[in-house]
């Protein structure tokens, strides 16, 4: 989706960023390759996958969830955004990133000329951890086959890992976001860029500039892939 410079500036202002300074060069650092884990969901399609997630009892989170949060967006999206896990609002509504952080994510999408309907948004976990605690390793491992199948089906041209949990889980790393961002990783067939979680950006608005840099890096990768 093309948009005017004026519109872009407005979205950037909504993100809390006043001026966009484009860079001439893609600052791509050496590729780190994450291990590929087995999907465990075979070659099932969207309908079957959605049903499997809705009926999932692989970990104890099914006991406390209101409903599963499968993911939303374009099933053939170029951009895939992966967050951590549903929060209270997402658990109620069955859609990822619909709370305050989701509104900021929407602004971030608009700033790169995308919308929630044009990208695909999913989470590491499909169920809400009680009291918004971090996902455990076991929960993330139980849920991973669903996400891997989603990635296989969408076949995104780029993946954005949104926040520490998503980045560390996807890259099987303990490094902080500050060390994982700013470079291009590889997850299976797609380049992966790490950025800050919008909930963190709401608490630390001074970091929005860096998040914008991450989005610009992703856009440059996309431009390279397209050209
Ligand atoms: N935070 C996330 O990481 N995902 C959501 O869906 C909502 C908040």
mmCIF file of N, CA, C and O in Angstrom, residues 114-186:
data_model
loop_
_atom_site.group_PDB
_atom_site.id
_atom_site.type_symbol
_atom_site.label_atom_id
_atom_site.label_comp_id
_atom_site.label_asym_id
_atom_site.label_seq_id
_atom_site.Cartn_x
_atom_site.Cartn_y
_atom_site.Cartn_z
ATOM 1 N N UNK A 114 1.401 -0.582 5.987
ATOM 2 C CA UNK A 114 0.665 -1.842 6.097
ATOM 3 C C UNK A 114 -0.510 -1.667 7.056
ATOM 4 O O UNK A 114 -0.609 -0.663 7.755
ATOM 5 N N UNK A 115 -1.372 -2.676 7.063
ATOM 6 C CA UNK A 115 -2.504 -2.687 7.981
ATOM 7 C C UNK A 115 -2.588 -4.071 8.601
ATOM 8 O O UNK A 115 -2.010 -5.018 8.085
ATOM 9 N N UNK A 116 -3.350 -4.188 9.648
ATOM 10 C CA UNK A 116 -3.502 -5.486 10.315
ATOM 11 C C UNK A 116 -4.065 -6.539 9.348
ATOM 12 O O UNK A 116 -3.778 -7.713 9.474
ATOM 13 N N UNK A 117 -4.845 -6.103 8.350
ATOM 14 C CA UNK A 117 -5.420 -7.044 7.384
ATOM 15 C C UNK A 117 -4.417 -7.445 6.307
ATOM 16 O O UNK A 117 -4.619 -8.434 5.604
ATOM 17 N N UNK A 118 -3.365 -6.651 6.123
ATOM 18 C CA UNK A 118 -2.426 -6.954 5.024
ATOM 19 C C UNK A 118 -1.248 -7.793 5.496
ATOM 20 O O UNK A 118 -0.552 -8.412 4.695
ATOM 21 N N UNK A 119 -0.992 -7.806 6.811
ATOM 22 C CA UNK A 119 0.103 -8.620 7.353
ATOM 23 C C UNK A 119 -0.528 -9.823 8.070
ATOM 24 O O UNK A 119 -1.750 -9.939 8.130
ATOM 25 N N UNK A 120 0.303 -10.707 8.596
ATOM 26 C CA UNK A 120 -0.235 -11.759 9.461
ATOM 27 C C UNK A 120 0.355 -11.569 10.851
ATOM 28 O O UNK A 120 1.566 -11.375 10.986
ATOM 29 N N UNK A 121 -0.510 -11.586 11.861
ATOM 30 C CA UNK A 121 -0.075 -11.379 13.249
ATOM 31 C C UNK A 121 -0.379 -12.629 14.068
ATOM 32 O O UNK A 121 -1.520 -13.115 14.067
ATOM 33 N N UNK A 122 0.633 -13.134 14.723
ATOM 34 C CA UNK A 122 0.452 -14.324 15.563
ATOM 35 C C UNK A 122 1.281 -14.149 16.832
ATOM 36 O O UNK A 122 2.011 -13.168 16.986
ATOM 37 N N UNK A 123 1.170 -15.102 17.709
ATOM 38 C CA UNK A 123 1.919 -15.082 18.964
ATOM 39 C C UNK A 123 2.665 -16.395 19.158
ATOM 40 O O UNK A 123 2.306 -17.416 18.566
ATOM 41 N N UNK A 124 3.658 -16.361 20.023
ATOM 42 C CA UNK A 124 4.349 -17.591 20.430
ATOM 43 C C UNK A 124 3.355 -18.550 21.091
ATOM 44 O O UNK A 124 3.336 -19.739 20.784
ATOM 45 N N UNK A 125 2.530 -18.007 21.985
ATOM 46 C CA UNK A 125 1.493 -18.824 22.639
ATOM 47 C C UNK A 125 0.117 -18.455 22.101
ATOM 48 O O UNK A 125 -0.167 -17.280 21.879
ATOM 49 N N UNK A 126 -0.735 -19.450 21.961
ATOM 50 C CA UNK A 126 -2.120 -19.213 21.512
ATOM 51 C C UNK A 126 -3.071 -19.028 22.686
ATOM 52 O O UNK A 126 -4.249 -18.734 22.482
ATOM 53 N N UNK A 127 -2.591 -19.249 23.891
ATOM 54 C CA UNK A 127 -3.437 -19.082 25.083
ATOM 55 C C UNK A 127 -2.799 -18.094 26.041
ATOM 56 O O UNK A 127 -1.571 -18.006 26.132
ATOM 57 N N UNK A 128 -3.631 -17.419 26.787
ATOM 58 C CA UNK A 128 -3.139 -16.418 27.737
ATOM 59 C C UNK A 128 -2.542 -17.072 28.986
ATOM 60 O O UNK A 128 -3.222 -17.866 29.646
ATOM 61 N N UNK A 129 -1.314 -16.720 29.330
ATOM 62 C CA UNK A 129 -0.794 -17.180 30.624
ATOM 63 C C UNK A 129 -1.479 -16.383 31.734
ATOM 64 O O UNK A 129 -1.639 -15.167 31.609
ATOM 65 N N UNK A 130 -1.897 -17.042 32.812
ATOM 66 C CA UNK A 130 -2.590 -16.332 33.903
ATOM 67 C C UNK A 130 -1.757 -15.166 34.417
ATOM 68 O O UNK A 130 -0.526 -15.265 34.501
ATOM 69 N N UNK A 131 -2.415 -14.088 34.741
ATOM 70 C CA UNK A 131 -1.772 -12.880 35.277
ATOM 71 C C UNK A 131 -0.682 -12.320 34.365
ATOM 72 O O UNK A 131 0.244 -11.656 34.833
ATOM 73 N N UNK A 132 -0.785 -12.632 33.087
ATOM 74 C CA UNK A 132 0.175 -12.125 32.089
ATOM 75 C C UNK A 132 1.627 -12.475 32.417
ATOM 76 O O UNK A 132 2.539 -11.728 32.066
ATOM 77 N N UNK A 133 1.826 -13.588 33.087
ATOM 78 C CA UNK A 133 3.213 -13.989 33.352
ATOM 79 C C UNK A 133 3.881 -14.408 32.041
ATOM 80 O O UNK A 133 3.214 -14.656 31.041
ATOM 81 N N UNK A 134 5.225 -14.484 32.076
ATOM 82 C CA UNK A 134 5.952 -14.927 30.886
ATOM 83 C C UNK A 134 5.579 -16.376 30.557
ATOM 84 O O UNK A 134 5.367 -17.185 31.471
ATOM 85 N N UNK A 135 5.565 -16.713 29.270
ATOM 86 C CA UNK A 135 5.363 -18.125 28.906
ATOM 87 C C UNK A 135 6.509 -18.971 29.446
ATOM 88 O O UNK A 135 7.651 -18.523 29.450
ATOM 89 N N UNK A 136 6.191 -20.174 29.890
ATOM 90 C CA UNK A 136 7.273 -21.079 30.297
ATOM 91 C C UNK A 136 7.873 -21.721 29.040
ATOM 92 O O UNK A 136 7.252 -21.721 27.970
ATOM 93 N N UNK A 137 9.066 -22.286 29.196
ATOM 94 C CA UNK A 137 9.709 -22.990 28.077
ATOM 95 C C UNK A 137 8.824 -24.123 27.560
ATOM 96 O O UNK A 137 8.720 -24.365 26.363
ATOM 97 N N UNK A 138 8.200 -24.820 28.503
ATOM 98 C CA UNK A 138 7.369 -25.980 28.130
ATOM 99 C C UNK A 138 6.143 -25.522 27.336
ATOM 100 O O UNK A 138 5.767 -26.146 26.344
ATOM 101 N N UNK A 139 5.535 -24.427 27.790
ATOM 102 C CA UNK A 139 4.357 -23.921 27.071
ATOM 103 C C UNK A 139 4.748 -23.489 25.654
ATOM 104 O O UNK A 139 4.047 -23.792 24.685
ATOM 105 N N UNK A 140 5.876 -22.795 25.551
ATOM 106 C CA UNK A 140 6.311 -22.334 24.227
ATOM 107 C C UNK A 140 6.622 -23.528 23.328
ATOM 108 O O UNK A 140 6.276 -23.526 22.136
ATOM 109 N N UNK A 141 7.242 -24.550 23.900
ATOM 110 C CA UNK A 141 7.583 -25.735 23.091
ATOM 111 C C UNK A 141 6.312 -26.455 22.650
ATOM 112 O O UNK A 141 6.210 -26.922 21.511
ATOM 113 N N UNK A 142 5.314 -26.531 23.536
ATOM 114 C CA UNK A 142 4.056 -27.203 23.176
ATOM 115 C C UNK A 142 3.349 -26.475 22.045
ATOM 116 O O UNK A 142 2.719 -27.084 21.189
ATOM 117 N N UNK A 143 3.437 -25.170 22.062
ATOM 118 C CA UNK A 143 2.698 -24.349 21.098
ATOM 119 C C UNK A 143 3.461 -24.166 19.785
ATOM 120 O O UNK A 143 2.877 -23.773 18.777
ATOM 121 N N UNK A 144 4.749 -24.415 19.812
ATOM 122 C CA UNK A 144 5.599 -24.067 18.667
ATOM 123 C C UNK A 144 5.167 -24.725 17.340
ATOM 124 O O UNK A 144 5.228 -24.089 16.284
ATOM 125 N N UNK A 145 4.738 -25.997 17.370
ATOM 126 C CA UNK A 145 4.336 -26.601 16.090
ATOM 127 C C UNK A 145 3.240 -25.806 15.378
ATOM 128 O O UNK A 145 3.226 -25.719 14.155
ATOM 129 N N UNK A 146 2.333 -25.209 16.147
ATOM 130 C CA UNK A 146 1.260 -24.431 15.514
ATOM 131 C C UNK A 146 1.834 -23.203 14.808
ATOM 132 O O UNK A 146 1.461 -22.886 13.675
ATOM 133 N N UNK A 147 2.742 -22.532 15.503
ATOM 134 C CA UNK A 147 3.341 -21.333 14.902
ATOM 135 C C UNK A 147 4.182 -21.709 13.684
ATOM 136 O O UNK A 147 4.149 -21.028 12.653
ATOM 137 N N UNK A 148 4.906 -22.800 13.802
ATOM 138 C CA UNK A 148 5.744 -23.214 12.663
ATOM 139 C C UNK A 148 4.885 -23.530 11.441
ATOM 140 O O UNK A 148 5.256 -23.201 10.314
ATOM 141 N N UNK A 149 3.743 -24.167 11.685
ATOM 142 C CA UNK A 149 2.866 -24.465 10.546
ATOM 143 C C UNK A 149 2.282 -23.161 9.979
ATOM 144 O O UNK A 149 2.140 -23.019 8.767
ATOM 145 N N UNK A 150 1.971 -22.207 10.866
ATOM 146 C CA UNK A 150 1.480 -20.914 10.371
ATOM 147 C C UNK A 150 2.538 -20.256 9.484
ATOM 148 O O UNK A 150 2.221 -19.724 8.419
ATOM 149 N N UNK A 151 3.779 -20.307 9.917
ATOM 150 C CA UNK A 151 4.853 -19.695 9.116
ATOM 151 C C UNK A 151 4.975 -20.422 7.773
ATOM 152 O O UNK A 151 5.114 -19.792 6.721
ATOM 153 N N UNK A 152 4.869 -21.754 7.813
ATOM 154 C CA UNK A 152 4.966 -22.525 6.561
ATOM 155 C C UNK A 152 3.831 -22.169 5.609
ATOM 156 O O UNK A 152 4.019 -22.104 4.397
ATOM 157 N N UNK A 153 2.634 -21.970 6.174
ATOM 158 C CA UNK A 153 1.479 -21.684 5.317
ATOM 159 C C UNK A 153 1.512 -20.256 4.770
ATOM 160 O O UNK A 153 1.194 -20.014 3.609
ATOM 161 N N UNK A 154 1.900 -19.309 5.620
ATOM 162 C CA UNK A 154 1.934 -17.905 5.164
ATOM 163 C C UNK A 154 3.097 -17.705 4.181
ATOM 164 O O UNK A 154 2.981 -17.000 3.191
ATOM 165 N N UNK A 155 4.206 -18.343 4.465
ATOM 166 C CA UNK A 155 5.438 -18.151 3.681
ATOM 167 C C UNK A 155 5.778 -16.654 3.577
ATOM 168 O O UNK A 155 5.870 -16.087 2.475
ATOM 169 N N UNK A 156 5.968 -15.994 4.737
ATOM 170 C CA UNK A 156 6.240 -14.552 4.699
ATOM 171 C C UNK A 156 7.599 -14.252 4.085
ATOM 172 O O UNK A 156 8.507 -15.089 4.139
ATOM 173 N N UNK A 157 7.706 -13.059 3.548
ATOM 174 C CA UNK A 157 9.010 -12.623 3.029
ATOM 175 C C UNK A 157 9.862 -12.058 4.151
ATOM 176 O O UNK A 157 11.074 -11.937 4.019
ATOM 177 N N UNK A 158 9.200 -11.657 5.234
ATOM 178 C CA UNK A 158 9.952 -11.187 6.394
ATOM 179 C C UNK A 158 9.153 -11.445 7.675
ATOM 180 O O UNK A 158 7.916 -11.375 7.662
ATOM 181 N N UNK A 159 9.886 -11.772 8.726
ATOM 182 C CA UNK A 159 9.257 -11.986 10.031
ATOM 183 C C UNK A 159 9.780 -10.930 11.000
ATOM 184 O O UNK A 159 10.991 -10.696 11.069
ATOM 185 N N UNK A 160 8.865 -10.296 11.723
ATOM 186 C CA UNK A 160 9.241 -9.367 12.791
ATOM 187 C C UNK A 160 8.970 -10.051 14.122
ATOM 188 O O UNK A 160 7.821 -10.406 14.399
ATOM 189 N N UNK A 161 10.001 -10.249 14.895
ATOM 190 C CA UNK A 161 9.830 -10.786 16.254
ATOM 191 C C UNK A 161 9.618 -9.599 17.167
ATOM 192 O O UNK A 161 10.502 -8.751 17.325
ATOM 193 N N UNK A 162 8.440 -9.540 17.774
ATOM 194 C CA UNK A 162 8.042 -8.361 18.530
ATOM 195 C C UNK A 162 8.244 -8.617 20.024
ATOM 196 O O UNK A 162 7.458 -9.312 20.661
ATOM 197 N N UNK A 163 9.334 -8.086 20.548
ATOM 198 C CA UNK A 163 9.592 -8.203 21.985
ATOM 199 C C UNK A 163 10.542 -9.334 22.346
ATOM 200 O O UNK A 163 10.853 -10.202 21.534
ATOM 201 N N UNK A 164 10.948 -9.278 23.610
ATOM 202 C CA UNK A 164 11.986 -10.201 24.093
ATOM 203 C C UNK A 164 11.564 -11.669 23.998
ATOM 204 O O UNK A 164 12.324 -12.513 23.492
ATOM 205 N N UNK A 165 10.364 -11.961 24.466
ATOM 206 C CA UNK A 165 9.951 -13.370 24.505
ATOM 207 C C UNK A 165 9.901 -13.941 23.091
ATOM 208 O O UNK A 165 10.424 -15.032 22.827
ATOM 209 N N UNK A 166 9.284 -13.209 22.174
ATOM 210 C CA UNK A 166 9.193 -13.714 20.793
ATOM 211 C C UNK A 166 10.585 -13.889 20.204
ATOM 212 O O UNK A 166 10.890 -14.922 19.591
ATOM 213 N N UNK A 167 11.438 -12.897 20.401
ATOM 214 C CA UNK A 167 12.786 -12.965 19.817
ATOM 215 C C UNK A 167 13.570 -14.138 20.393
ATOM 216 O O UNK A 167 14.179 -14.925 19.656
ATOM 217 N N UNK A 168 13.533 -14.261 21.717
ATOM 218 C CA UNK A 168 14.326 -15.327 22.344
ATOM 219 C C UNK A 168 13.782 -16.701 21.987
ATOM 220 O O UNK A 168 14.544 -17.636 21.751
ATOM 221 N N UNK A 169 12.477 -16.822 21.921
ATOM 222 C CA UNK A 169 11.897 -18.130 21.581
ATOM 223 C C UNK A 169 12.160 -18.491 20.127
ATOM 224 O O UNK A 169 12.533 -19.617 19.822
ATOM 225 N N UNK A 170 11.976 -17.535 19.251
ATOM 226 C CA UNK A 170 12.142 -17.843 17.825
ATOM 227 C C UNK A 170 13.597 -18.132 17.490
ATOM 228 O O UNK A 170 13.896 -18.971 16.640
ATOM 229 N N UNK A 171 14.506 -17.420 18.147
ATOM 230 C CA UNK A 171 15.928 -17.580 17.830
ATOM 231 C C UNK A 171 16.626 -18.519 18.803
ATOM 232 O O UNK A 171 17.836 -18.732 18.677
ATOM 233 N N UNK A 172 15.853 -19.051 19.761
ATOM 234 C CA UNK A 172 16.437 -19.964 20.764
ATOM 235 C C UNK A 172 17.684 -19.327 21.366
ATOM 236 O O UNK A 172 18.786 -19.887 21.334
ATOM 237 N N UNK A 173 17.488 -18.120 21.889
ATOM 238 C CA UNK A 173 18.597 -17.337 22.425
ATOM 239 C C UNK A 173 18.210 -16.772 23.786
ATOM 240 O O UNK A 173 17.023 -16.594 24.074
ATOM 241 N N UNK A 174 19.209 -16.490 24.607
ATOM 242 C CA UNK A 174 18.947 -15.824 25.887
ATOM 243 C C UNK A 174 19.339 -14.355 25.828
ATOM 244 O O UNK A 174 19.256 -13.638 26.825
ATOM 245 N N UNK A 175 19.792 -13.904 24.670
ATOM 246 C CA UNK A 175 20.296 -12.527 24.547
ATOM 247 C C UNK A 175 19.154 -11.519 24.691
ATOM 248 O O UNK A 175 18.011 -11.804 24.319
ATOM 249 N N UNK A 176 19.448 -10.340 25.240
ATOM 250 C CA UNK A 176 18.402 -9.314 25.349
ATOM 251 C C UNK A 176 18.051 -8.734 23.979
ATOM 252 O O UNK A 176 18.848 -8.831 23.031
ATOM 253 N N UNK A 177 16.873 -8.111 23.905
ATOM 254 C CA UNK A 177 16.426 -7.527 22.623
ATOM 255 C C UNK A 177 17.472 -6.551 22.085
ATOM 256 O O UNK A 177 17.737 -6.513 20.882
ATOM 257 N N UNK A 178 18.071 -5.784 22.987
ATOM 258 C CA UNK A 178 19.061 -4.794 22.555
ATOM 259 C C UNK A 178 20.204 -5.408 21.764
ATOM 260 O O UNK A 178 20.804 -4.743 20.916
ATOM 261 N N UNK A 179 20.519 -6.671 22.046
ATOM 262 C CA UNK A 179 21.584 -7.337 21.299
ATOM 263 C C UNK A 179 21.062 -8.048 20.053
ATOM 264 O O UNK A 179 21.814 -8.282 19.104
ATOM 265 N N UNK A 180 19.793 -8.416 20.070
ATOM 266 C CA UNK A 180 19.242 -9.181 18.937
ATOM 267 C C UNK A 180 18.731 -8.271 17.826
ATOM 268 O O UNK A 180 18.658 -8.680 16.665
ATOM 269 N N UNK A 181 18.366 -7.049 18.180
ATOM 270 C CA UNK A 181 17.836 -6.129 17.162
ATOM 271 C C UNK A 181 18.994 -5.503 16.370
ATOM 272 O O UNK A 181 20.157 -5.634 16.750
ATOM 273 N N UNK A 182 18.623 -4.897 15.232
ATOM 274 C CA UNK A 182 19.630 -4.185 14.456
ATOM 275 C C UNK A 182 20.413 -5.081 13.514
ATOM 276 O O UNK A 182 21.371 -4.637 12.887
ATOM 277 N N UNK A 183 20.032 -6.348 13.427
ATOM 278 C CA UNK A 183 20.699 -7.262 12.498
ATOM 279 C C UNK A 183 19.665 -8.187 11.875
ATOM 280 O O UNK A 183 18.526 -8.259 12.357
ATOM 281 N N UNK A 184 20.070 -8.854 10.830
ATOM 282 C CA UNK A 184 19.139 -9.742 10.131
ATOM 283 C C UNK A 184 19.430 -11.180 10.533
ATOM 284 O O UNK A 184 20.538 -11.668 10.327
ATOM 285 N N UNK A 185 18.436 -11.823 11.123
ATOM 286 C CA UNK A 185 18.537 -13.245 11.453
ATOM 287 C C UNK A 185 17.822 -14.024 10.350
ATOM 288 O O UNK A 185 17.175 -13.446 9.484
ATOM 289 N N UNK A 186 17.908 -15.315 10.422
ATOM 290 C CA UNK A 186 17.209 -16.152 9.457
ATOM 291 C C UNK A 186 16.401 -17.184 10.215
ATOM 292 O O UNK A 186 16.932 -17.845 11.120
#
